Structure formats: C-alpha cells, structure tokens
Short mmCIF file of C-alpha atoms in Angstrom, two decimals:
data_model
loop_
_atom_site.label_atom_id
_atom_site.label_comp_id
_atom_site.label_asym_id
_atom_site.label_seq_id
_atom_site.Cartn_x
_atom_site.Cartn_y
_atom_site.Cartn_z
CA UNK F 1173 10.33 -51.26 -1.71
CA UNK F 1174 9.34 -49.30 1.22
CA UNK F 1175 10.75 -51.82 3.57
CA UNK F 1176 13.86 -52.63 1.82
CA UNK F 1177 14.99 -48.75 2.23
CA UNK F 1178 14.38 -49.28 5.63
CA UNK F 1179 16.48 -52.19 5.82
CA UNK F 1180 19.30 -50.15 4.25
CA UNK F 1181 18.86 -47.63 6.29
CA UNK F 1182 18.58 -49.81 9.69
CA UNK F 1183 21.85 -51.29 7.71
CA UNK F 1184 23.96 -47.94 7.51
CA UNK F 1185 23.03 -46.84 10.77
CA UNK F 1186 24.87 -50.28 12.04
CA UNK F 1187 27.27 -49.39 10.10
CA UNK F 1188 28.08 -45.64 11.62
CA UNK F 1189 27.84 -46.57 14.70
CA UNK F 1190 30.01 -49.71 14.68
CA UNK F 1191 32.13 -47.18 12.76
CA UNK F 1192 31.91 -44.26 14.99
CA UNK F 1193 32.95 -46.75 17.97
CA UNK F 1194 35.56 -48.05 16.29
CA UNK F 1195 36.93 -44.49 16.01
CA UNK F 1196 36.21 -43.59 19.57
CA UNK F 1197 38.65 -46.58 20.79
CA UNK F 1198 40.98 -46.01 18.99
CA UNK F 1199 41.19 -41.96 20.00
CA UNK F 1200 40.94 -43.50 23.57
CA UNK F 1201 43.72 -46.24 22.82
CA UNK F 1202 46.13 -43.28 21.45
CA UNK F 1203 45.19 -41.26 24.26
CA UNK F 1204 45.97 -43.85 26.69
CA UNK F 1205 49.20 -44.39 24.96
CA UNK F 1206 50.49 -40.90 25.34
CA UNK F 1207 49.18 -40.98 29.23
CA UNK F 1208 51.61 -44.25 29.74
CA UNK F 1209 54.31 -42.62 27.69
CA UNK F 1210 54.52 -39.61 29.39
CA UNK F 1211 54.45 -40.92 32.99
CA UNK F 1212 56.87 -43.43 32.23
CA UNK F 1213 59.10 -40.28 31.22
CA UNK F 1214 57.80 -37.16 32.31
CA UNK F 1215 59.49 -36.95 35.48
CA UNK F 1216 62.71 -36.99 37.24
CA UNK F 1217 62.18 -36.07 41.14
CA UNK F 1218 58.43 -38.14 41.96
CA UNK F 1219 56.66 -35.66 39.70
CA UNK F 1220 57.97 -32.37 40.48
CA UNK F 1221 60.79 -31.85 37.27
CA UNK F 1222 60.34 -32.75 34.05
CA UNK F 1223 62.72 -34.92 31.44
CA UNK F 1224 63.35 -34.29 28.46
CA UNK F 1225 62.12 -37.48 26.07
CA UNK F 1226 64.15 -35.98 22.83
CA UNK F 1227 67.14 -37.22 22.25
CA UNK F 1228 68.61 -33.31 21.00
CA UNK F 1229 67.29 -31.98 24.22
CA UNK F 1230 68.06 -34.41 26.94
CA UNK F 1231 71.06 -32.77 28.24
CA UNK F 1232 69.59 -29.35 27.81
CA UNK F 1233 66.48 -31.03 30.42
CA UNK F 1234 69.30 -32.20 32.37
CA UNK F 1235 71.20 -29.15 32.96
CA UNK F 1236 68.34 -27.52 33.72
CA UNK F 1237 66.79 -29.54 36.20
CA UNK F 1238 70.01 -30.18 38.40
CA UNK F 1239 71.72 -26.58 37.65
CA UNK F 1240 70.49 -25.46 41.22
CA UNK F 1241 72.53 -28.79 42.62
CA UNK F 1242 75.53 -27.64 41.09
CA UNK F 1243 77.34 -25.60 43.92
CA UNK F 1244 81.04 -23.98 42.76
CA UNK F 1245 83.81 -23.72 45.19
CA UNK F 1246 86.62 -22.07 45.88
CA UNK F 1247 89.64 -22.72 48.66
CA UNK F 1248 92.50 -20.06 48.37
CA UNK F 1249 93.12 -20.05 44.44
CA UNK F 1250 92.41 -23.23 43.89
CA UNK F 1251 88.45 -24.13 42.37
CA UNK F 1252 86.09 -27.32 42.71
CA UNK F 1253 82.81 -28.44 42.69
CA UNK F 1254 80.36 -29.98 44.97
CA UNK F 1255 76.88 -30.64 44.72
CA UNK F 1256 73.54 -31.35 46.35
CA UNK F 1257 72.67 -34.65 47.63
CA UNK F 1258 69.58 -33.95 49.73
CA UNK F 1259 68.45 -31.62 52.05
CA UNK F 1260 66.56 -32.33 55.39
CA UNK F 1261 65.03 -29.32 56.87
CA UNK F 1262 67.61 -26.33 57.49
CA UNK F 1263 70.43 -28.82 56.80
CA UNK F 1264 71.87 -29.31 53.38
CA UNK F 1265 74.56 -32.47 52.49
CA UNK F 1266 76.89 -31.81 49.61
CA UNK F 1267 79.42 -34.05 48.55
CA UNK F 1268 82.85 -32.78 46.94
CA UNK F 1269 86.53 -34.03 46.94
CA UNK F 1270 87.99 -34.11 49.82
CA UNK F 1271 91.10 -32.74 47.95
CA UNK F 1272 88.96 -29.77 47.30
CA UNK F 1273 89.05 -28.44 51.04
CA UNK F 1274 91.53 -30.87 52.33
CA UNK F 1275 89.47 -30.96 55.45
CA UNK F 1276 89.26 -27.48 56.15
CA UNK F 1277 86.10 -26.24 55.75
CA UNK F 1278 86.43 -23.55 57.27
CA UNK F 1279 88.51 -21.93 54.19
CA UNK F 1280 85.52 -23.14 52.30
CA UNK F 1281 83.57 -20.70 49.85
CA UNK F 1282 80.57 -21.33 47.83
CA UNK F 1283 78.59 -19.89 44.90
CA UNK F 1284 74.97 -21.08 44.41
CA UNK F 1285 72.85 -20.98 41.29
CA UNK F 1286 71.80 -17.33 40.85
CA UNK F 1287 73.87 -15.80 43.47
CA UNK F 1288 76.71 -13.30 42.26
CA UNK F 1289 79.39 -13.86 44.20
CA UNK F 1290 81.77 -16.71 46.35
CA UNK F 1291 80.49 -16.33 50.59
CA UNK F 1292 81.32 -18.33 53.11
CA UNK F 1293 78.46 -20.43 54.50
CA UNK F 1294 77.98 -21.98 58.18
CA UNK F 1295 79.39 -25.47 57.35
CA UNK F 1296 81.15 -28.37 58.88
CA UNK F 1297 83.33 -31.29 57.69
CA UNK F 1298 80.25 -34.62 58.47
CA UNK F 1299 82.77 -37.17 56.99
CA UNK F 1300 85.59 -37.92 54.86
CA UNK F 1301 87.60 -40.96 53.34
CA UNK F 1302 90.67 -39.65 51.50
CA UNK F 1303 91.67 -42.70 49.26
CA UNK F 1304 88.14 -42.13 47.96
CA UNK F 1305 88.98 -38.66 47.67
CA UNK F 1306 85.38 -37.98 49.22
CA UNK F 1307 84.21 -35.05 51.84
CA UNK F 1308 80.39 -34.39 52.91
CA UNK F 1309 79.75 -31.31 54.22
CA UNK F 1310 76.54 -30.37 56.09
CA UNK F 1311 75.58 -26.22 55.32
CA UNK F 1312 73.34 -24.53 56.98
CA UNK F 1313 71.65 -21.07 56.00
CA UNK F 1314 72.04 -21.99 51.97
CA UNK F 1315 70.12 -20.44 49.33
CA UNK F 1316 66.28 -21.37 48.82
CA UNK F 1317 66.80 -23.15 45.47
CA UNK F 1318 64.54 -25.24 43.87
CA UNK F 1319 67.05 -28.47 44.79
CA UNK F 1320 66.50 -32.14 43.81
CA UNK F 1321 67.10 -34.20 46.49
CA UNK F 1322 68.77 -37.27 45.40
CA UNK F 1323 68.68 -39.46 47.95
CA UNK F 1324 64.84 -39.19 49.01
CA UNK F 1325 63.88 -38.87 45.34
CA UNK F 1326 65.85 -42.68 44.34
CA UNK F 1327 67.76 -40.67 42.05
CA UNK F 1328 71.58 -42.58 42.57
CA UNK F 1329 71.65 -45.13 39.78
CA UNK F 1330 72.75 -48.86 40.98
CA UNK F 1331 75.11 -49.37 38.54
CA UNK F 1332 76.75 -48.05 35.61
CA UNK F 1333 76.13 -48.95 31.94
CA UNK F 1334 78.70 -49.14 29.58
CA UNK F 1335 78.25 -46.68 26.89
CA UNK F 1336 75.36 -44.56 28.26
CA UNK F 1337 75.63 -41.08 27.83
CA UNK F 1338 76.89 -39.19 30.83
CA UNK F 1339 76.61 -35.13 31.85
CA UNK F 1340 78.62 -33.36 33.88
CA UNK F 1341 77.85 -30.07 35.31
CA UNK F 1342 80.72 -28.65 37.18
CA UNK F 1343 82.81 -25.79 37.49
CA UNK F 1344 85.28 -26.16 34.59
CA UNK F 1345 88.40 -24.49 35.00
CA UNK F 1346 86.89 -22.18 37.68
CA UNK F 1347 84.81 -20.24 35.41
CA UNK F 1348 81.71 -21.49 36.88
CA UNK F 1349 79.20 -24.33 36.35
CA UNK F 1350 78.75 -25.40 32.71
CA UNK F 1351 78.28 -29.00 31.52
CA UNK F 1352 79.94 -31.46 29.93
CA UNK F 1353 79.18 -34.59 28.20
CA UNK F 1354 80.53 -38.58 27.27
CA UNK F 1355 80.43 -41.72 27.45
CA UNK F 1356 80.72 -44.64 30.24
CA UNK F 1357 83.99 -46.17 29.16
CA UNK F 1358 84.40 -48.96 31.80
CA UNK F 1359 80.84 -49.56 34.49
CA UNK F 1360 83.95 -51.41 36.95
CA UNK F 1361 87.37 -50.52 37.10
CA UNK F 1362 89.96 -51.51 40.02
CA UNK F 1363 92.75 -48.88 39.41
CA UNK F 1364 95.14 -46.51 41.70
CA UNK F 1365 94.16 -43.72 40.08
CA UNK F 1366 97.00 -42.16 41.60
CA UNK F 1367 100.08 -44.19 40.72
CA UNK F 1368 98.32 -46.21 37.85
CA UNK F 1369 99.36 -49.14 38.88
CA UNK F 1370 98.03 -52.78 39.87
CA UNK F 1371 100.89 -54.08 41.04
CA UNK F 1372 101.64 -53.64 45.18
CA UNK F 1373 99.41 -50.74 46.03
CA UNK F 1374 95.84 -49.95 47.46
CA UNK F 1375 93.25 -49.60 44.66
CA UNK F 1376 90.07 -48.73 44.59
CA UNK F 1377 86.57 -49.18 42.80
CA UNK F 1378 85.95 -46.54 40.05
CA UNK F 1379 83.59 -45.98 37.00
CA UNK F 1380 85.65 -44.94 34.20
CA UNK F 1381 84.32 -41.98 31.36
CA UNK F 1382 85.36 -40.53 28.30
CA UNK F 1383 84.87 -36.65 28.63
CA UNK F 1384 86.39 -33.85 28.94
CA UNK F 1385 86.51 -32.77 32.54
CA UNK F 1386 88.90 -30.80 33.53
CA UNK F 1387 90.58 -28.85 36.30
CA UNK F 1388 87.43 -27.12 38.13
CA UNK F 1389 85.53 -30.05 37.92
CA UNK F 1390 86.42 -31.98 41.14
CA UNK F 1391 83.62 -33.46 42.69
CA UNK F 1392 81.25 -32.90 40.15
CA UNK F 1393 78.07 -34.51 39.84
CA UNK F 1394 77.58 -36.91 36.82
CA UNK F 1395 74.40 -38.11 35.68
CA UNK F 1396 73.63 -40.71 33.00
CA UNK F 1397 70.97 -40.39 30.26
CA UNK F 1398 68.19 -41.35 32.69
CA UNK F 1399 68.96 -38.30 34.81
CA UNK F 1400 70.40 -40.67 37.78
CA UNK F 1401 73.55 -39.87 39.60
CA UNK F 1402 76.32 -42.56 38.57
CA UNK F 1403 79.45 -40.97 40.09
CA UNK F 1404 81.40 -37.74 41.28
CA UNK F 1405 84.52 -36.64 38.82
CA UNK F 1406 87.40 -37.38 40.85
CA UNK F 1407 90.57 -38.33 39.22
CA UNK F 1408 91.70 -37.60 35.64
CA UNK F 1409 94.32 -39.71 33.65
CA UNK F 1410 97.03 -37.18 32.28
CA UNK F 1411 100.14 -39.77 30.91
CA UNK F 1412 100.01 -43.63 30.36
CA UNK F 1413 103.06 -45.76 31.96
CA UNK F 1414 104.84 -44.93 29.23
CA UNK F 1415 104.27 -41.20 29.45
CA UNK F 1416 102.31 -40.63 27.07
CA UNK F 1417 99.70 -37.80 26.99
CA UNK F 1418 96.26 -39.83 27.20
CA UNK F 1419 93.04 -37.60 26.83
CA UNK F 1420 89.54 -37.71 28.06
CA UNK F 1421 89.67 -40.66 30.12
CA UNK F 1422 88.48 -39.81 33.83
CA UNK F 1423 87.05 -42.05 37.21
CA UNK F 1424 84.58 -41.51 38.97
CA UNK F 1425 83.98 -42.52 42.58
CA UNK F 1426 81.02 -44.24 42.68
CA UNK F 1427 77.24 -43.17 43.52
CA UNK F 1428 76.86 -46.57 45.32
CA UNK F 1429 79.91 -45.97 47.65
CA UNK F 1430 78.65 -42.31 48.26
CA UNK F 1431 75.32 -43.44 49.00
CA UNK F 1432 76.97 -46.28 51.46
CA UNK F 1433 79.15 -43.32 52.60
CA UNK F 1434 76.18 -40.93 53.37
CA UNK F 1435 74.09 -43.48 55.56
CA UNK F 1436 77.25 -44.53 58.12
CA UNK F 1437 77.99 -40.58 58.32
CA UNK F 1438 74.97 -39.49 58.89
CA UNK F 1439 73.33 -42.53 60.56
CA UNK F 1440 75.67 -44.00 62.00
CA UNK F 1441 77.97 -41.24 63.06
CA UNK F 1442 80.83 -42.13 61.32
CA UNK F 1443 83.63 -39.34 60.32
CA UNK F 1444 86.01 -41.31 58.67
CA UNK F 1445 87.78 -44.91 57.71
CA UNK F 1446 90.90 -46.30 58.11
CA UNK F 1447 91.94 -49.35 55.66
CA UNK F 1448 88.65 -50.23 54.63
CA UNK F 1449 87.67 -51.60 52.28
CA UNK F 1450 90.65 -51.86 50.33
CA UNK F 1451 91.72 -54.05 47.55
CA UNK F 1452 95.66 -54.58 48.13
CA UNK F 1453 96.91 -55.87 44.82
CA UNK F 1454 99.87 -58.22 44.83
CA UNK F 1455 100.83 -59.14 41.63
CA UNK F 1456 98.79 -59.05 38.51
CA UNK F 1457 95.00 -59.14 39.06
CA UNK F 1458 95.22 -60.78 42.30
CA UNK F 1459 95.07 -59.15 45.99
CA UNK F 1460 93.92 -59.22 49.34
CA UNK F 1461 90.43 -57.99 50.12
CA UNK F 1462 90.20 -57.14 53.76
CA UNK F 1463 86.22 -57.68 55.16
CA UNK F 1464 85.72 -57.61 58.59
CA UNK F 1465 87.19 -60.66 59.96
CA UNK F 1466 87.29 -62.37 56.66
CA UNK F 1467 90.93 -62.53 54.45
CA UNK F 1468 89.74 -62.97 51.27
CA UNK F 1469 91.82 -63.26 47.80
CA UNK F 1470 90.23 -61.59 45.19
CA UNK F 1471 90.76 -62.41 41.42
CA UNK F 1472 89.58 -60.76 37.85
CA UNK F 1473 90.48 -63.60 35.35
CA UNK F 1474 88.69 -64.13 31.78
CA UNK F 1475 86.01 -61.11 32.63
CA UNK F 1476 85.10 -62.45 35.81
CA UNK F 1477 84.96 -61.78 39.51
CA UNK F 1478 85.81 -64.09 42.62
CA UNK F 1479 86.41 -63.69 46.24
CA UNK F 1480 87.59 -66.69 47.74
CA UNK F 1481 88.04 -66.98 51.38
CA UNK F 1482 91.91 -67.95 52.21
CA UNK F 1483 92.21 -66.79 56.01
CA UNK F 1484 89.37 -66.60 58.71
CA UNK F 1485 88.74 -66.21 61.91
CA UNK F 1486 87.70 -68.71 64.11
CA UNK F 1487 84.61 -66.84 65.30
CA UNK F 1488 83.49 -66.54 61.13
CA UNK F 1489 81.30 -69.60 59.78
CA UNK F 1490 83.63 -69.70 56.61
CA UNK F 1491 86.13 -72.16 55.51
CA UNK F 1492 88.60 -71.83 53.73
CA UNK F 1493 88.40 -72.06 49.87
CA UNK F 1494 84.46 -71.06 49.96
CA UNK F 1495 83.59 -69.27 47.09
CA UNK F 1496 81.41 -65.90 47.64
CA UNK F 1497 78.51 -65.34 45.44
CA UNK F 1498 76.58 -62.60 47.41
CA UNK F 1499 77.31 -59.80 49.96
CA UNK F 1500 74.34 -58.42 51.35
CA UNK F 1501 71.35 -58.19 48.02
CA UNK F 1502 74.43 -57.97 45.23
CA UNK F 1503 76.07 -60.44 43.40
CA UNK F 1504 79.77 -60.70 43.13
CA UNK F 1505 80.41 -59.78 39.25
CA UNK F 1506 82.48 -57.18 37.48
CA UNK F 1507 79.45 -55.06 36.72
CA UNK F 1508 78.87 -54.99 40.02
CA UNK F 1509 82.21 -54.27 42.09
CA UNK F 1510 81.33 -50.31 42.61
CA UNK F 1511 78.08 -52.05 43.98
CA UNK F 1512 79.97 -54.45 46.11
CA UNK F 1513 81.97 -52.03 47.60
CA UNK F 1514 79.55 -49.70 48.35
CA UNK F 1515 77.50 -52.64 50.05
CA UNK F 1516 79.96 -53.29 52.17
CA UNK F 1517 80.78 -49.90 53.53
CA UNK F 1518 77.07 -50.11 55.29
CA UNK F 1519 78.89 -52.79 57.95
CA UNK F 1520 82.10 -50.97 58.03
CA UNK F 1521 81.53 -48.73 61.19
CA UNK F 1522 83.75 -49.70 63.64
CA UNK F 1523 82.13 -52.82 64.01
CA UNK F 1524 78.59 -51.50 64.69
CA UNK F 1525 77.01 -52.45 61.26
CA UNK F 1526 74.46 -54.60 60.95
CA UNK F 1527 74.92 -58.11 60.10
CA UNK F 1528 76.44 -59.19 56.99
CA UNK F 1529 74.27 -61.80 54.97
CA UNK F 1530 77.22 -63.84 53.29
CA UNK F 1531 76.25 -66.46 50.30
CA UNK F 1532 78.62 -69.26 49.32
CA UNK F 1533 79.94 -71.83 47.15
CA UNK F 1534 81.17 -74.78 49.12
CA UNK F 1535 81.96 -78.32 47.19
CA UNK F 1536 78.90 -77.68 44.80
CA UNK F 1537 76.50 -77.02 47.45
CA UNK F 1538 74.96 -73.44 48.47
CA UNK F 1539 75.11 -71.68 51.71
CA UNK F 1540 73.77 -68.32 53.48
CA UNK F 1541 75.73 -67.05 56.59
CA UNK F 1542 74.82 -64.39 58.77
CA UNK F 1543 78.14 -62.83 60.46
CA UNK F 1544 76.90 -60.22 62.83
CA UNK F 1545 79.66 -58.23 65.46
CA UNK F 1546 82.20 -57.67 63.00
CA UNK F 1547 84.66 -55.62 63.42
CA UNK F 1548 86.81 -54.07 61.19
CA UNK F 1549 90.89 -55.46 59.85
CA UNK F 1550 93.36 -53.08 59.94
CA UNK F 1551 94.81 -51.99 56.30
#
C-alpha cells in the first residue's frame, strides 16, 4: 500500500510539472505573440513614433505623429500648405504647390506647429515643375520640431491602393492645419486636371481621392492608413463637362514623382523641366509619350497599359513595334503609371541620368536594353 501511494504520488508530480510546463509555453507563446505584433506595428519613423493599431484611433496616431510636418502658408491673401519631407542638418526640404508661391519665395510666409504667428523664413526656390504644380523649397533657421523625415525614414508609399483610407492634414480654408479624411478613388489616373480633358492636351499622372479638401489645402501631405505618404493635394474637380457641380473628388500628384523630383533637385542639380515627361493625348486613350530619344504611343484599352515604340532614333537599340514591359525595376501596368512616371524622371536631367534599363517584347521573345546618354525630346 505504502508503495502504491508513492506511485501516485511520483504520478501527480508528472503530472504538475508536465502541467506547469505546458502553462509556461504557452505564457511564453502569447508573450512572443504580442512582441511580433507590436513590432510589426508599433512604429512609424524606425522606432522613434508610434502607430496607432485601433482602427477608431488611427487617424488620431496619424495626426499626431506628422502634425509637426504640417507647415501653413501664406502669400499675399492667398493660403496653402506645404510640408516636411526630410531634413539634413540645418537644411529643411518642404514640398508645396508651386501655385502656392508661384515661384516667389521670397513673398513666402510660414507657420510651424506651436508657433503663434506667420514669419518669413531664410528660404529659396530648389526646384519646380509647373504642370506638376510642384515647388521644393530648402529653409533654413526653422523651428526645432520633433519632424519625421520621410525620405530617410522609407516613409513614401510605392503605390497607391484603391480604397485605403487616406488623411490629410492641411491648412483648410486658411484657418490652419486640421485633417481630413477619404478614400483612394482611382491608384492611376491620366487626366488634365486643368481642362478635364483627354482629347489634344498634355496630361499628367495623378492619384485620384474622395475627400473633402478644400481651398487651403494645396500641397498638403496625404498619408494612407499605413502612415506612408501617397501624394500632395493638388487639384480639385469643381464641374463635370457638362457643368455640373461634382464634389469630393480631388488628385494628387504623386509621392513617387516627388520622390523622383527630390533626388534630380537635390542630387542632381536640377531646377526645373521642360516637356518631360508628358503624355500628349491625341484622340481617345491614345498619345504620344516622349522618353528620351524614344517616340513611344501609349494606349489604356480593356484596363490595361502599353507603350509601344513607333519612332526611334538610330542611336536607340529599339525597333519599331517593340512592346515595353519594364522601365528601370517597375512594370508597365495601370497600377503602376504614377510609378512609371516617377521612374523615369530619375534619367530626365538634361541628359545626365543614369542609364535606362529598358525590357521588351519583340515577336514573342524577351529583351533587356541598356540606353545610357540620353538626352531629353522637346515637348
């Protein structure tokens, strides 16, 4: 009897411990699991800012890790917005509209984050492109702010994604920076979003929203629901062809071109383009899309996207009627025209870029050119 209690007992102690390590693995498996969880969303800027992870307070996260990036402006009566795109020592890049200052900086005024009123900051005009509608300005002597830097951090998103939540945080109406929020209507648009038209005019690459961004908000940052920049507010529609009032549809110029824009300013000296890179519609869906020394028709038919070569130039290893696939590391599809464009602005400078890595479609068989001394076709 003696030795079958101390069986049982040898039995239940087995049994606790297998028990009690049982329980200990799986404290250590949750634990893990809320380590992984929170890295993968804790923060926004390598560490430093955190993101919200619910849903109700995502924007509120948002708005208050880029409020300090938000920078209202003011020319004459007339308000914008520009905001932060990285800083690099004493030297601070911000990206607005260029129909904000129109160039002249110098009329320029600017209201940071927890400063009281609009001053006038040492700042000069680093590049522009005004189909783009899109200024960088370098200031100097700014605010010490708590800023994100975008560009160092890998904070500009790649591409848009259709109906992902967007936030804007600009200076609506001119009564300083509050946000706004929608929807990503349209991750590649080709529109004038001037005239309106497709038909015999220059048009451009744009992201399209529904929100409500209004006068005030030019050159705003937007950022999508993973706290990445995806455009800057830039055009809003007002009528239809027909005339028609039409409401909370807006473009955005996108962060890929901006980013392109930003690295032949600032690298590559760069102030401004010409023609380049254009589409020039013709009729319908169909145009001319100038690169380099290549004359290229482009087409949207059916949802899709093709560039094929129709001109050249004898010194380019294309003939005519090759089908492009790839510029650069992106693929020629709708999703990714703001991409495309924006890849091709980095060989745009005067013909100074670096080579262009071309991939084609040639009577069923695949080929990779490498154009290098391009230079640039006239609009």
């Amino acid at each position: 009897m003696e030795n079958r209690n101390v069986a049982d007992n040898r039995k239940s102690n087995f049994r606790f411990i297998v028990t009690a390590v049982l329980c200990a693995v799986s404290i250590a498996c949750f634990i893990a699991c809320i380590v992984v969880a929170s890295v993968a969303i804790a923060k926004l800027d390598g560490g430093k800012t955190p993101v919200g992870t619910d849903k109700d307070c995502a924007f509120e996260t948002l708005y208050e890790t880029y409020k300090y990036n938000a920078v209202e402006l003011r020319v004459g009566d007339t308000y914008g917005t520009g905001f932060v795109y990285g800083v690099d020592g004493g030297e601070m890049y911000l990206f607005t509209n260029y129909h904000v200052s129109g160039g002249d900086v110098g009329r320029v005024q600017a209201r940071f984050y927890g400063t009281n009123e609009y001053a006038h900051y040492e700042t000069t005009l680093v590049g522009k492109h005004e189909k783009y509608d899109v200024a960088l300005l370098k200031i100097q002597k700014f605010p010490k702010n708590p800023y994100v830097d975008l560009r160092k951090d890998g904070l500009v998103a790649g591409k848009a994604a259709v109906g992902k939540e967007i936030l804007c945080l600009g200076n609506n109406l001119g009564r300083g920076i509050q946000a706004q929020n929608g929807i990503i209507s349209a991750d590649s648009y080709v529109t004038d979003p001037l005239g309106g038209s497709l038909s015999g005019t220059d048009v451009i690459a744009v992201i399209s929203v529904c929100a409500p961004l209004n006068s005030g908000n030019s050159g705003a940052a937007v950022y999508d629901s993973d706290g990445k920049l995806v455009g800057m507010n830039s055009w809003r529609a007002v009528k239809n062809a027909a005339g028609e009032a039409v409401d909370g549809t807006c473009y955005l110029t996108p962060a890929t071109v901006m980013a392109a824009m930003y690295e032949n300013f600032v690298g590559n000296a760069a102030t401004e383009w010409g023609g380049f890179p254009y589409v020039t519609m013709n009729t319908g869906n169909y145009g001319a899309l100038y690169i380099h020394d290549i004359g290229a028709e482009l087409a949207f038919k059916n949802f899709e996207l093709t560039v094929t070569v129709k001109t050249y130039d004898l010194t380019v290893p294309l003939e005519d009627g090759d089908v492009i696939t790839e510029f650069g590391d992106v693929e020629v599809k709708p999703c990714n025209f703001p991409s495309l464009i924006g890849e091709l602005f980095k060989y745009s400078v005067r013909g100074k870029g670096k080579p262009l890595r071309i991939s084609v479609k040639r009577g069923g068989r695949d080929y990779v050119f490498e154009i290098g001394k391009l230079k640039r076709l006239a609009a």
